[in-house]
Amino acid sequence: MNKFEPEMTTHRVGTEGRESVENFRARRRAFRALHEAGCFVIPNPWDVGSARYLQQLGFPALATTSAGFAFSQGMPDSEGALTCERNLVYIADIAAAVDVPVNADFASGYGESPQDVADNVTRCIAAGVAGLSIEDATGDPSSPLYELPLAVERVRAAREAIDQSRADVLLTARAECFLVGHHDALRESVRRLQAFAEAGADVLFAPGPHDPTAIKALVDAVRPKPINVLVVRDSGLSVADIAALGVRRISVGGALALAAWTGFTRAAQKLKSEGSFAGFASLVSYPDINGFFVTDYRTRQSDKQRAAGSPS
């Protein structure tokens, strides 16, 4: 085992110093620029290690995943289980661990009233994010979506909180119609996304559709504002195919975390049910992964030493 000096990885929300503030400002400018032209993939790490690896691959921005993080903590993906406080620590840890912009999956804002949403958005901004998303889902199966007037007020409250912070954080508004099984999901998504755009959302997002016709309809409905598309399965579409539809941003939600869980659960089940180690075939090697983290750790330590030695 390689021995290194221990490193504290937990980032305290809202306690960044002057250099960190400038760094986050630069990330926010870069994140906004990514939405001005072209199409980019924003993958979703579930912990610091996966975030560092995705950054090393060259992705220009990252997004948190409430599902991926919740599963890693032994919890379901719900606001009742994954509290605002716990999610904020996770968000801050990811933002502090990388040098690229981070967008926060901030569920429905952890509050019903617009004021509660605004207060929690202010806390999320302090975690160092370059963007954050607010959903219109209630979590109540009997009434799964906020009525549109209230949903709009919640988006407007998030917008005002961002403006008051002067942090230039991008606001993504999500219409959850497809995910909650709305009977006319496309039409209702268009209605809601257009209203959210009027309320001040920078980016619009209706997770669920994989059909090119539906995706194109959403893009056209909110043009020129950018659309985020969620891809969590192999739909047959490539990044280039989705980009050709006019999509600006592609996220993968909990899919990368599920890919990790797929390998783990299948190997564990074979080990228990069959006494077989076949699930360990074709693994990425220990030297490869450990070697990446050795190099990554040394680079971070060197960067810290240079920063400590530079004049303030």
JSON list of N, CA and C in Angstrom, two decimals, residues 68 96 172 186 289:
[
{"chain": "A", "resi": 68, "resn": "GLY", "atom": "N", "xyz": [-27.58, 8.61, -7.68]},
{"chain": "A", "resi": 68, "resn": "GLY", "atom": "CA", "xyz": [-26.29, 7.96, -7.49]},
{"chain": "A", "resi": 68, "resn": "GLY", "atom": "C", "xyz": [-25.76, 8.16, -6.08]},
{"chain": "A", "resi": 96, "resn": "ALA", "atom": "N", "xyz": [-15.81, 21.15, -4.67]},
{"chain": "A", "resi": 96, "resn": "ALA", "atom": "CA", "xyz": [-14.47, 21.41, -4.14]},
{"chain": "A", "resi": 96, "resn": "ALA", "atom": "C", "xyz": [-13.43, 20.45, -4.70]},
{"chain": "A", "resi": 172, "resn": "THR", "atom": "N", "xyz": [-31.64, 25.86, -14.10]},
{"chain": "A", "resi": 172, "resn": "THR", "atom": "CA", "xyz": [-32.34, 24.90, -14.95]},
{"chain": "A", "resi": 172, "resn": "THR", "atom": "C", "xyz": [-33.68, 24.57, -14.30]},
{"chain": "A", "resi": 186, "resn": "LEU", "atom": "N", "xyz": [-45.93, 15.28, -23.34]},
{"chain": "A", "resi": 186, "resn": "LEU", "atom": "CA", "xyz": [-45.23, 16.21, -24.22]},
{"chain": "A", "resi": 186, "resn": "LEU", "atom": "C", "xyz": [-45.90, 17.58, -24.24]},
{"chain": "A", "resi": 289, "resn": "ILE", "atom": "N", "xyz": [-6.39, 1.69, -11.70]},
{"chain": "A", "resi": 289, "resn": "ILE", "atom": "CA", "xyz": [-7.19, 2.63, -10.91]},
{"chain": "A", "resi": 289, "resn": "ILE", "atom": "C", "xyz": [-6.35, 3.27, -9.82]}
]
